[in-house]
Coordinates of C-alpha atoms in Angstrom, one line a residue:
Chain T
M1 CA -64.5 -15.8 -64.9
K2 CA -62.3 -17.9 -67.2
A3 CA -58.7 -19.1 -66.3
F4 CA -57.9 -17.1 -69.2
D5 CA -58.7 -13.9 -67.4
Y6 CA -57.0 -15.2 -64.1
V7 CA -53.7 -15.2 -66.6
A8 CA -54.2 -11.7 -67.1
E9 CA -55.1 -10.6 -63.6
V10 CA -52.1 -12.7 -62.2
S11 CA -49.9 -11.1 -64.9
S12 CA -50.3 -7.5 -64.0
V13 CA -51.5 -7.1 -60.8
P14 CA -48.9 -7.4 -57.7
I15 CA -48.9 -10.7 -55.7
G16 CA -49.8 -9.0 -52.8
D17 CA -53.1 -7.7 -54.1
I18 CA -53.9 -11.2 -55.5
L19 CA -53.4 -12.6 -52.2
R20 CA -55.8 -10.4 -50.6
R21 CA -58.2 -11.3 -53.3
Y22 CA -57.9 -15.0 -53.0
P23 CA -57.0 -15.9 -49.8
L24 CA -56.3 -19.5 -50.9
A25 CA -53.6 -18.3 -53.4
V26 CA -51.1 -18.6 -50.3
D27 CA -51.5 -22.3 -50.2
Y28 CA -50.8 -22.8 -53.9
L29 CA -47.5 -20.4 -53.3
A30 CA -46.6 -22.7 -50.5
N31 CA -47.0 -25.8 -52.1
I32 CA -44.6 -24.9 -55.0
R33 CA -42.3 -23.5 -52.0
L34 CA -42.5 -19.7 -52.6
V35 CA -42.7 -18.1 -49.8
G36 CA -41.8 -15.0 -48.2
V37 CA -42.2 -13.2 -51.9
D38 CA -41.8 -9.6 -52.2
E39 CA -45.7 -8.5 -52.2
T40 CA -45.2 -5.4 -54.5
K41 CA -44.3 -7.5 -57.4
T42 CA -46.2 -9.4 -60.1
L43 CA -46.2 -13.5 -60.3
P44 CA -44.2 -13.0 -63.9
E45 CA -41.4 -10.7 -62.2
I46 CA -41.2 -12.8 -58.9
L47 CA -40.5 -15.9 -61.2
E48 CA -37.7 -14.2 -63.1
N49 CA -35.6 -14.9 -59.9
V50 CA -36.8 -18.3 -59.1
D51 CA -34.4 -20.9 -59.8
E52 CA -35.5 -23.0 -62.7
D53 CA -34.4 -26.1 -61.6
M54 CA -36.5 -25.9 -58.4
L55 CA -39.8 -25.2 -60.3
E56 CA -38.9 -28.3 -62.9
E57 CA -39.2 -30.8 -59.6
F58 CA -42.9 -29.5 -59.4
G59 CA -42.9 -30.1 -63.1
L60 CA -43.4 -26.5 -64.1
D61 CA -41.7 -23.9 -65.6
R62 CA -41.7 -20.4 -65.3
E63 CA -44.7 -19.8 -67.7
E64 CA -46.6 -23.1 -66.9
V65 CA -46.6 -21.8 -63.2
I66 CA -48.9 -18.6 -64.5
F67 CA -51.2 -20.9 -66.5
H68 CA -51.2 -23.3 -63.5
F69 CA -51.8 -20.8 -60.8
S70 CA -54.6 -19.5 -62.8
A71 CA -56.3 -22.6 -63.2
F72 CA -56.1 -23.0 -59.8
L73 CA -57.9 -19.9 -59.2
E74 CA -60.5 -20.5 -61.8
A75 CA -61.2 -24.2 -60.2
F76 CA -61.8 -22.9 -56.8
S77 CA -64.1 -20.3 -57.9
R78 CA -65.9 -22.5 -59.7
M79 CA -66.0 -25.0 -56.5
E80 CA -67.5 -22.1 -54.6
E81 CA -70.3 -21.5 -57.3
S82 CA -70.9 -25.4 -57.8
I83 CA -72.7 -26.0 -54.4
E84 CA -75.9 -26.5 -55.8
T85 CA -79.4 -26.7 -54.1
I86 CA -81.5 -30.1 -54.2
S87 CA -84.5 -29.6 -53.8
S88 CA -85.5 -33.5 -54.0
I89 CA -84.1 -36.9 -55.0
T90 CA -86.2 -39.6 -56.0
I91 CA -85.6 -43.2 -56.0
L92 CA -86.8 -45.4 -58.5
G93 CA -87.0 -48.9 -58.0
G94 CA -84.9 -51.6 -59.6
R95 CA -84.6 -55.0 -58.8
D96 CA -83.8 -57.1 -55.7
K97 CA -81.4 -59.8 -55.3
T98 CA -83.4 -62.4 -57.1
G99 CA -84.3 -60.2 -60.2
R100 CA -87.7 -59.5 -58.7
P101 CA -88.7 -56.0 -59.4
E102 CA -89.0 -53.3 -56.8
M103 CA -92.3 -51.2 -56.5
L104 CA -90.6 -48.3 -55.5
E105 CA -90.9 -44.5 -55.9
L106 CA -89.9 -42.1 -53.3
T107 CA -89.2 -38.6 -53.3
V108 CA -87.5 -36.9 -50.4
T109 CA -86.9 -33.3 -50.0
P110 CA -84.7 -31.5 -47.4
G111 CA -85.6 -31.4 -43.8
E112 CA -87.0 -34.6 -44.3
V113 CA -86.0 -38.0 -42.5
V114 CA -86.1 -41.5 -43.8
S115 CA -85.1 -44.2 -41.8
I116 CA -83.8 -47.7 -43.2
V117 CA -84.6 -51.1 -41.7
G118 CA -83.7 -54.5 -42.7
P119 CA -81.5 -57.4 -41.3
T120 CA -77.7 -56.7 -41.8
G121 CA -76.7 -57.5 -45.6
S122 CA -80.1 -56.8 -46.8
G123 CA -78.4 -54.0 -49.1
K124 CA -78.7 -50.6 -47.2
S125 CA -75.3 -49.6 -48.6
R126 CA -76.1 -50.2 -51.8
L127 CA -78.8 -48.0 -51.8
L128 CA -76.5 -45.3 -50.3
E129 CA -74.1 -46.3 -53.1
D130 CA -76.6 -46.0 -55.9
I131 CA -77.4 -42.4 -54.5
E132 CA -74.1 -41.6 -54.2
C133 CA -73.1 -42.3 -57.8
L134 CA -76.7 -41.1 -59.1
A135 CA -77.5 -44.7 -60.4
Q136 CA -79.1 -44.5 -63.9
R137 CA -80.6 -48.3 -64.3
D138 CA -76.8 -49.3 -64.7
T139 CA -75.9 -50.5 -61.3
P140 CA -76.6 -54.1 -60.0
T141 CA -79.7 -53.1 -58.7
A142 CA -80.8 -51.0 -61.8
R143 CA -82.4 -48.0 -59.6
Q144 CA -82.4 -45.1 -60.9
I145 CA -82.1 -41.4 -59.0
L146 CA -83.3 -38.1 -60.2
I147 CA -82.1 -35.0 -58.9
N148 CA -85.0 -32.3 -58.9
G149 CA -87.0 -34.5 -60.8
S150 CA -85.2 -35.2 -63.4
A151 CA -82.3 -37.6 -64.7
P152 CA -79.2 -35.8 -64.1
D153 CA -76.4 -35.6 -67.1
L154 CA -73.6 -37.4 -67.3
D155 CA -71.3 -34.4 -66.6
K156 CA -72.8 -33.6 -63.6
R157 CA -72.7 -37.6 -62.5
F158 CA -69.0 -37.6 -63.1
S159 CA -68.0 -34.4 -61.6
T160 CA -69.9 -34.8 -58.5
G161 CA -67.5 -37.2 -57.3
G162 CA -68.8 -37.9 -53.7
K163 CA -69.7 -34.4 -52.7
L164 CA -73.8 -35.4 -52.7
V165 CA -73.4 -37.8 -49.7
A166 CA -72.0 -37.4 -46.2
Q167 CA -71.6 -40.3 -44.2
L168 CA -71.7 -41.2 -40.5
S169 CA -71.2 -44.1 -39.2
Q170 CA -69.8 -46.3 -36.0
N171 CA -66.5 -46.7 -36.8
M172 CA -65.3 -43.4 -37.9
N173 CA -62.5 -41.8 -36.2
F174 CA -60.9 -38.5 -36.0
V175 CA -56.8 -38.9 -37.1
M176 CA -55.9 -35.5 -37.6
D177 CA -53.6 -34.2 -35.1
L178 CA -55.3 -30.6 -34.1
T179 CA -57.2 -29.1 -31.6
V180 CA -61.1 -28.9 -32.0
Q181 CA -60.4 -25.1 -32.9
E182 CA -57.9 -25.8 -35.6
F183 CA -60.1 -28.7 -36.8
L184 CA -63.1 -26.9 -37.4
E185 CA -61.0 -23.9 -38.8
M186 CA -59.6 -26.4 -41.4
H187 CA -62.5 -27.5 -42.6
A188 CA -64.0 -24.2 -42.8
K189 CA -61.3 -23.2 -44.9
S190 CA -61.7 -26.2 -47.2
R191 CA -65.7 -25.0 -47.7
M192 CA -64.3 -21.3 -48.5
I193 CA -66.4 -20.2 -45.6
P194 CA -66.0 -16.4 -45.0
G195 CA -65.8 -15.0 -41.6
S196 CA -65.0 -18.6 -40.4
A197 CA -64.8 -17.7 -36.9
A198 CA -68.8 -17.7 -36.4
V199 CA -69.4 -20.6 -37.9
V200 CA -66.6 -22.4 -36.0
E201 CA -68.0 -21.3 -32.6
K202 CA -71.5 -22.3 -33.7
C203 CA -70.6 -25.9 -34.7
F204 CA -68.5 -26.0 -31.2
A205 CA -71.4 -25.0 -29.5
V206 CA -73.9 -27.5 -30.8
A207 CA -71.2 -30.2 -30.8
N208 CA -70.9 -29.5 -26.8
S209 CA -74.6 -29.3 -26.3
L210 CA -75.0 -32.9 -27.6
A211 CA -72.2 -34.2 -25.9
G212 CA -72.8 -35.6 -22.4
E213 CA -69.2 -34.4 -21.0
K214 CA -68.1 -31.0 -22.2
F215 CA -64.8 -30.5 -24.0
T216 CA -62.8 -27.3 -25.0
L217 CA -61.9 -25.4 -28.5
D218 CA -57.9 -26.8 -27.2
T219 CA -58.8 -30.4 -26.6
K220 CA -56.9 -32.8 -29.5
V221 CA -59.8 -34.0 -31.5
T222 CA -57.9 -37.5 -31.2
Q223 CA -58.7 -37.2 -27.6
L224 CA -61.8 -36.9 -27.5
S225 CA -64.2 -39.5 -26.3
G226 CA -66.3 -41.7 -28.3
G227 CA -69.5 -39.6 -27.7
Q228 CA -67.9 -36.2 -28.0
S229 CA -66.3 -37.3 -31.2
R230 CA -69.8 -38.5 -32.6
S231 CA -71.2 -35.0 -31.1
L232 CA -68.4 -32.8 -33.1
M233 CA -68.9 -35.0 -36.2
I234 CA -72.8 -34.7 -36.5
A235 CA -72.6 -30.3 -35.6
D236 CA -69.7 -30.4 -38.4
T237 CA -71.6 -31.9 -40.6
A238 CA -74.6 -30.5 -40.2
L239 CA -73.3 -27.2 -40.4
L240 CA -70.1 -27.0 -42.3
S241 CA -70.5 -30.1 -44.7
S242 CA -71.8 -29.1 -48.1
S243 CA -73.2 -32.3 -48.9
P244 CA -76.8 -32.0 -49.3
I245 CA -77.4 -35.8 -48.1
I246 CA -76.6 -37.2 -45.0
L247 CA -76.5 -41.0 -44.4
I248 CA -76.4 -42.2 -41.0
D249 CA -75.5 -45.6 -40.0
E250 CA -76.5 -46.9 -36.5
L251 CA -76.6 -43.7 -34.7
E252 CA -77.8 -45.2 -31.4
N253 CA -74.7 -46.8 -30.2
A254 CA -73.1 -43.1 -30.1
G255 CA -73.8 -42.3 -26.6
I256 CA -75.3 -38.6 -27.6
D257 CA -78.6 -37.2 -27.4
R258 CA -80.4 -38.8 -30.3
R259 CA -83.2 -36.6 -30.9
E260 CA -81.4 -33.3 -30.6
A261 CA -78.6 -34.8 -33.5
I262 CA -81.4 -35.4 -35.8
E263 CA -82.9 -32.4 -35.0
I264 CA -79.8 -30.3 -35.5
L265 CA -79.0 -32.2 -38.8
V266 CA -82.9 -31.9 -40.3
G267 CA -82.6 -28.3 -39.1
N268 CA -80.0 -27.2 -41.6
E269 CA -82.1 -28.4 -44.4
K270 CA -80.7 -31.4 -45.2
I271 CA -81.8 -34.9 -46.8
V272 CA -81.4 -37.3 -44.1
L273 CA -81.2 -41.2 -44.7
M274 CA -80.6 -43.2 -41.7
S275 CA -80.1 -47.1 -41.3
T276 CA -81.5 -47.9 -37.9
H277 CA -82.6 -50.6 -35.3
D278 CA -83.3 -48.3 -32.7
P279 CA -87.4 -47.9 -32.4
L280 CA -87.2 -44.4 -31.7
L281 CA -84.9 -43.3 -34.2
A282 CA -87.0 -45.6 -37.0
L283 CA -90.3 -43.8 -35.7
R284 CA -89.1 -40.2 -35.5
A285 CA -88.3 -40.4 -39.2
D286 CA -91.1 -39.1 -41.6
K287 CA -91.1 -42.4 -43.7
R288 CA -89.1 -45.8 -43.5
I289 CA -87.7 -47.8 -45.8
V290 CA -88.0 -51.8 -45.2
I291 CA -85.4 -53.3 -47.0
R292 CA -84.9 -57.2 -47.6
N293 CA -83.0 -59.4 -49.9
G294 CA -81.6 -56.2 -51.8
G295 CA -84.9 -54.6 -52.6
V296 CA -87.2 -52.1 -50.7
T297 CA -90.2 -54.4 -49.8
K298 CA -92.2 -51.4 -48.3
V299 CA -92.3 -47.4 -47.6
I300 CA -94.1 -46.9 -44.5
E301 CA -95.0 -43.3 -43.4
T302 CA -95.1 -43.3 -39.8
T303 CA -98.7 -43.3 -38.6
A304 CA -100.4 -41.2 -36.2
E305 CA -100.7 -44.2 -33.9
E306 CA -96.9 -44.5 -34.3
E307 CA -96.4 -41.1 -33.0
Q308 CA -98.3 -42.0 -30.1
T309 CA -96.3 -44.7 -29.1
L310 CA -93.3 -42.7 -29.6
H311 CA -93.8 -41.1 -25.9
K312 CA -94.2 -44.1 -24.3
I313 CA -90.7 -45.2 -25.8
E314 CA -89.2 -42.4 -25.1
A315 CA -90.6 -43.0 -21.5
I316 CA -88.8 -46.3 -21.5
D317 CA -86.0 -44.8 -23.1
S318 CA -85.3 -41.8 -20.7
A319 CA -85.7 -44.2 -17.8
L320 CA -83.4 -46.2 -19.1
L321 CA -80.8 -42.9 -19.4
N322 CA -81.8 -42.2 -15.7
I323 CA -80.8 -45.5 -14.6
R324 CA -77.4 -44.9 -16.9
N325 CA -76.8 -41.3 -15.3
Q326 CA -77.3 -43.1 -11.6
L327 CA -75.0 -45.5 -12.1
R328 CA -72.4 -42.6 -13.6
R329 CA -73.0 -40.8 -10.5
G330 CA -72.2 -43.3 -8.3
A331 CA -75.9 -44.5 -7.2
I332 CA -77.1 -47.7 -6.2
V333 CA -80.2 -48.8 -8.5
T334 CA -82.9 -49.7 -6.7
N335 CA -86.5 -51.1 -7.7
E336 CA -87.8 -47.5 -7.4
S337 CA -85.6 -46.3 -10.1
I338 CA -87.5 -48.6 -12.6
P339 CA -91.0 -47.0 -13.5
E340 CA -93.9 -49.2 -14.2
F341 CA -94.8 -49.5 -17.8
Q342 CA -97.8 -51.9 -18.0
E343 CA -100.6 -50.2 -18.4
K344 CA -103.8 -52.5 -18.7
Chain C
M1 CA -57.0 -52.8 -75.8
K2 CA -57.7 -50.2 -72.8
L3 CA -54.6 -49.1 -70.7
I4 CA -55.1 -48.0 -67.4
T5 CA -52.0 -46.7 -65.2
V6 CA -52.7 -46.9 -61.3
A7 CA -50.1 -45.5 -59.4
G8 CA -50.1 -44.7 -55.6
P9 CA -48.2 -45.1 -52.3
P10 CA -47.6 -48.6 -50.7
S11 CA -50.4 -49.9 -49.1
S12 CA -53.0 -47.2 -50.0
G13 CA -55.2 -50.0 -51.3
K14 CA -54.3 -50.1 -55.2
T15 CA -55.0 -53.7 -55.5
S16 CA -58.3 -53.5 -53.7
V17 CA -59.4 -50.8 -55.7
I18 CA -58.2 -52.8 -58.9
L19 CA -59.9 -55.9 -57.7
K20 CA -63.2 -53.8 -56.9
T21 CA -63.3 -51.9 -60.0
I22 CA -62.8 -55.0 -62.4
A23 CA -65.6 -56.8 -60.7
A24 CA -67.6 -53.4 -61.3
L25 CA -66.9 -53.7 -64.9
G26 CA -68.8 -56.9 -65.7
L27 CA -66.4 -58.1 -68.3
P28 CA -66.1 -61.8 -68.8
P29 CA -63.5 -63.6 -66.9
G30 CA -59.8 -63.3 -68.6
S31 CA -60.5 -60.1 -70.5
V32 CA -58.8 -57.8 -68.0
G33 CA -55.4 -58.3 -66.9
V34 CA -52.9 -56.8 -64.2
V35 CA -49.0 -56.2 -64.6
K36 CA -47.7 -55.3 -61.2
F37 CA -44.5 -53.5 -61.0
D38 CA -42.9 -53.6 -57.7
S39 CA -39.7 -53.1 -56.3
L40 CA -38.6 -56.1 -54.1
T41 CA -41.5 -58.2 -53.1
S42 CA -45.1 -58.6 -53.7
F43 CA -48.1 -61.1 -52.8
D44 CA -50.7 -59.3 -54.9
H45 CA -50.1 -62.1 -57.6
Q46 CA -52.0 -64.4 -55.1
R47 CA -55.0 -61.9 -54.8
Y48 CA -55.3 -61.8 -58.8
D49 CA -55.0 -65.1 -59.1
E50 CA -57.9 -66.1 -56.6
Q51 CA -60.1 -63.9 -59.1
Q52 CA -58.7 -65.9 -62.2
I53 CA -57.4 -62.5 -63.2
P54 CA -54.2 -63.2 -65.8
N55 CA -51.3 -60.7 -63.9
Q56 CA -47.7 -60.4 -64.3
T57 CA -45.3 -59.5 -61.6
A58 CA -41.8 -57.1 -62.2
F59 CA -39.6 -56.6 -59.8
A60 CA -36.9 -53.0 -60.3
G61 CA -35.1 -54.4 -57.4
K62 CA -31.7 -51.9 -57.4
I63 CA -33.0 -50.1 -60.6
C64 CA -35.0 -47.2 -59.9
P65 CA -38.6 -48.0 -59.9
D66 CA -39.8 -45.1 -62.4
H67 CA -37.0 -46.2 -64.9
H68 CA -37.8 -49.9 -64.4
F69 CA -41.3 -49.2 -65.3
V70 CA -41.0 -47.2 -68.4
S71 CA -38.6 -49.6 -70.0
N72 CA -41.0 -52.3 -69.4
V73 CA -44.6 -51.1 -70.1
E74 CA -44.6 -51.4 -73.6
G75 CA -43.7 -55.0 -73.0
A76 CA -46.6 -55.2 -70.9
V77 CA -49.0 -53.7 -73.2
E78 CA -47.6 -56.5 -76.0
W79 CA -48.2 -59.3 -73.5
G80 CA -51.8 -58.0 -73.1
M81 CA -52.3 -57.8 -76.6
K82 CA -51.3 -61.1 -77.1
K83 CA -53.7 -62.1 -74.1
G84 CA -56.2 -60.7 -76.1
L85 CA -57.2 -58.7 -73.2
S86 CA -59.9 -55.6 -73.8
V87 CA -58.5 -53.7 -70.4
L88 CA -54.6 -54.0 -69.0
V89 CA -54.1 -52.6 -65.8
T90 CA -50.7 -51.5 -64.7
E91 CA -50.0 -51.1 -61.1
S92 CA -47.0 -49.4 -59.5
A93 CA -46.1 -48.1 -56.0
G94 CA -44.9 -44.5 -56.4
L95 CA -42.0 -45.7 -53.6
C96 CA -40.4 -42.0 -53.8
N97 CA -43.8 -40.0 -54.2
R98 CA -42.2 -39.1 -57.3
C99 CA -43.0 -41.9 -59.4
S100 CA -45.2 -41.1 -61.9
P101 CA -46.1 -43.7 -64.3
Y102 CA -48.4 -41.3 -66.7
V103 CA -48.4 -41.5 -70.3
N104 CA -49.9 -38.6 -72.6
G105 CA -53.5 -39.9 -73.3
I106 CA -53.7 -43.0 -71.3
L107 CA -55.9 -42.9 -67.9
S108 CA -53.7 -42.2 -65.2
V109 CA -55.2 -43.1 -61.7
C110 CA -53.5 -42.1 -58.4
V111 CA -54.8 -44.1 -55.1
I112 CA -54.2 -42.7 -51.7
D113 CA -55.7 -43.1 -48.4
N114 CA -57.2 -41.2 -45.5
L115 CA -54.9 -42.4 -43.0
S116 CA -51.9 -41.2 -44.9
G117 CA -52.2 -37.8 -43.0
I118 CA -53.3 -34.3 -44.0
N119 CA -50.6 -32.8 -45.7
T120 CA -49.9 -35.7 -47.9
P121 CA -51.7 -34.5 -51.1
R122 CA -49.2 -31.9 -50.9
K123 CA -46.4 -33.8 -50.7
I124 CA -47.0 -36.2 -53.4
G125 CA -45.5 -35.0 -56.6
P126 CA -46.1 -35.6 -59.8
M127 CA -47.7 -38.7 -59.1
L128 CA -50.8 -37.0 -58.0
K129 CA -50.1 -33.6 -59.9
Y130 CA -50.8 -35.4 -63.1
A131 CA -53.5 -38.0 -62.5
D132 CA -56.8 -37.9 -64.0
V133 CA -58.5 -39.5 -61.7
V134 CA -57.6 -39.5 -57.7
V135 CA -59.0 -42.3 -55.7
V136 CA -59.3 -41.8 -51.9
T137 CA -59.6 -45.1 -50.0
K138 CA -60.0 -45.9 -46.3
G139 CA -62.8 -43.0 -45.9
D140 CA -65.0 -45.4 -43.9
V141 CA -62.5 -44.9 -40.7
V142 CA -62.2 -41.3 -40.9
S143 CA -64.8 -38.5 -40.0
Q144 CA -66.9 -36.7 -42.8
A145 CA -64.7 -33.3 -42.4
E146 CA -61.7 -34.9 -42.6
R147 CA -62.5 -36.8 -46.0
E148 CA -63.6 -33.5 -47.2
V149 CA -60.4 -31.9 -46.2
F150 CA -58.3 -34.4 -47.7
A151 CA -60.2 -34.1 -50.9
F152 CA -59.5 -30.4 -50.8
N153 CA -56.0 -30.8 -50.4
I154 CA -56.2 -32.7 -53.3
R155 CA -57.4 -30.2 -55.8
E156 CA -55.2 -27.9 -54.1
V157 CA -52.5 -29.9 -56.2
N158 CA -54.5 -31.2 -58.6
A159 CA -57.4 -28.9 -59.6
S160 CA -58.3 -30.6 -62.6
A161 CA -58.4 -34.2 -61.7
T162 CA -61.7 -36.2 -60.6
V163 CA -61.8 -36.9 -57.0
L164 CA -63.4 -40.4 -56.2
F165 CA -63.9 -42.1 -52.7
V166 CA -63.6 -46.0 -52.9
N167 CA -64.0 -48.0 -50.4
G168 CA -61.6 -51.2 -50.9
I169 CA -63.6 -53.5 -48.5
T170 CA -67.0 -53.1 -49.9
G171 CA -66.2 -51.7 -53.3
Q172 CA -68.6 -48.7 -52.9
G173 CA -67.5 -46.1 -55.3
A174 CA -65.8 -48.4 -57.8
F175 CA -68.8 -48.3 -60.2
M176 CA -67.7 -44.8 -60.9
L177 CA -64.2 -45.6 -61.2
A178 CA -65.3 -48.3 -63.9
R179 CA -67.1 -45.6 -65.8
H180 CA -64.1 -43.9 -66.2
W181 CA -61.8 -47.0 -67.1
Q182 CA -64.9 -47.8 -69.8
D183 CA -64.7 -44.5 -71.3
T184 CA -60.8 -44.3 -72.1
L185 CA -59.1 -44.7 -75.0
D186 CA -58.2 -48.0 -77.2
I187 CA -54.7 -48.5 -77.9
R188 CA -52.7 -51.5 -79.5
T189 CA -48.9 -49.6 -78.7
L190 CA -47.4 -47.1 -76.6
R191 CA -44.6 -46.7 -79.2
D192 CA -43.7 -42.9 -79.6
R193 CA -46.2 -41.6 -77.0
K194 CA -45.2 -39.1 -74.5
L195 CA -44.3 -39.7 -70.4
R196 CA -46.5 -37.1 -69.0
F197 CA -43.4 -35.9 -66.6
T198 CA -39.7 -36.6 -66.9
M199 CA -38.3 -39.6 -64.5
P200 CA -35.9 -38.9 -61.6
A201 CA -32.3 -38.0 -63.1
A202 CA -30.4 -41.1 -61.7
I203 CA -26.9 -41.4 -63.3
C204 CA -24.6 -40.7 -60.4
S205 CA -21.7 -43.0 -59.4
Y206 CA -23.9 -44.3 -56.7
C207 CA -26.5 -45.4 -58.8
T208 CA -23.5 -47.8 -60.6
G209 CA -22.7 -49.5 -57.4
E210 CA -20.2 -47.0 -55.3
T211 CA -20.4 -47.1 -51.7
L212 CA -17.2 -44.9 -50.4
I213 CA -18.1 -41.4 -49.1
G214 CA -16.4 -38.6 -50.6
E215 CA -16.5 -35.9 -52.8
M216 CA -13.9 -37.8 -55.1
Y217 CA -16.4 -40.7 -55.5
Q218 CA -19.1 -38.5 -56.8
M219 CA -19.6 -38.4 -60.4
G220 CA -22.6 -37.3 -62.5
M221 CA -25.9 -35.7 -61.4
V222 CA -25.0 -34.8 -57.8
K223 CA -27.6 -32.4 -56.1
R224 CA -25.7 -30.2 -53.2
M225 CA -27.3 -28.7 -50.4
E226 CA -26.6 -25.3 -49.1
F227 CA -26.3 -24.7 -45.3
D228 CA -26.1 -21.8 -43.4
D229 CA -22.8 -20.5 -42.4
A230 CA -22.1 -22.1 -38.7

């Protein structure tokens, strides 16, 4: 439906029906201080009794309100459709910091995990930025990003505006003064998810299963511990975020069940790129990108042998986790707490 | 010369966004200039000087910053033309959140930050509503969900703007903003162009220096509040 059709609808249908058809319309009216209106009247009828000076403060006159409101309804109905499915992204190599060509053609599909390893400052964020802005050999790295196998058109590039990539990193926080429930509901509303109660419930359950210490729906998000915050962020990103690509920055210090976190993200058919120094995470990925000096030097497919070693690394990791839990319970760590790993 | 108007609340990251975007433009040094419109004081010129970016600062002082902007922006354009700039950026703080230094046909950028509170987009008036591009900063310190809710609240106020996320520290996202700057119109003057929105009306006795309180001292544009009958 075009904005023009909305104008016709808004002009003839009582506002009460409009509000039921488009729940978001409440927000629009509240934003221009039109609350508690007679729901049996149409918008033009309501506007007849509205102070023109008040509308002028919002940069509107009576007629403009109708067009602006219609544009609003149109924009949000368009947004609903524009959450497109991405079946693959392809990164074509550019140049490293010294101008040497980067031998790279990597296609990643939803459900796949790619880890990114390399020293700090080697160019991991640049790679993300190239993906985020759908670089077409016009960024400093000269990389090209293909969506579903072909170059996206310019309009699409301009309109995606950061919706492609969701980021999770160590120093992110919650700053909204809301409870977990209010927070999740607000996010669900911004995604215009119908029947958000179920998804809020699921998101909360998943977040709690990741977190060491449980929290309730009434807990303020700002009061969550580091691990609880991270758990909620991961569950929310997996289940509520529209971005098809997720970039994770060093999840290892998050104090959560990392394996489960990755499984949750991948299980929701996201493309996951994860910069990490943690062998457990690096090896759990399907592939890993090695970055040095601004360029990708290697793409390694996780070998069968590496997958074998994963079990051993997991054993070491769970031994460490055990010790950590013992300390948490106030126990004394003894020599017996540390298993023998040396197999000759 | 391309003219870009950048507005936004104090400390939202306008200067950092401008610096990173100028870097992303990749134009020869000295070809992009900045005119900063401020109220009382500003230290931004130091940051522009460091990057060898030609810049001028103007202080509104006791004049409404919006009015000060509109009576000087043409002079700014003349300065830019004389300097031979290919891009001129005007930077102004939207001090009463109503300041909207946007001109029809001239690219209008509003910078707001994720830390300013979830309802802030709804509280900012014409400065946000009339912008072509809304740049959101400080996204690296808040959760993905908050970024999305914030962007949603922006779209509720301005459904047609492009919303971009720029990291003022690393410059991530500045590339896309630079693309918008490159694609904007070339102008030689602002004469006879129209503002997108009226300036706040400000002709009352207090504007001209009155300090005494009382109805008899109030003249000109006065807005009276209606109170409940106690």
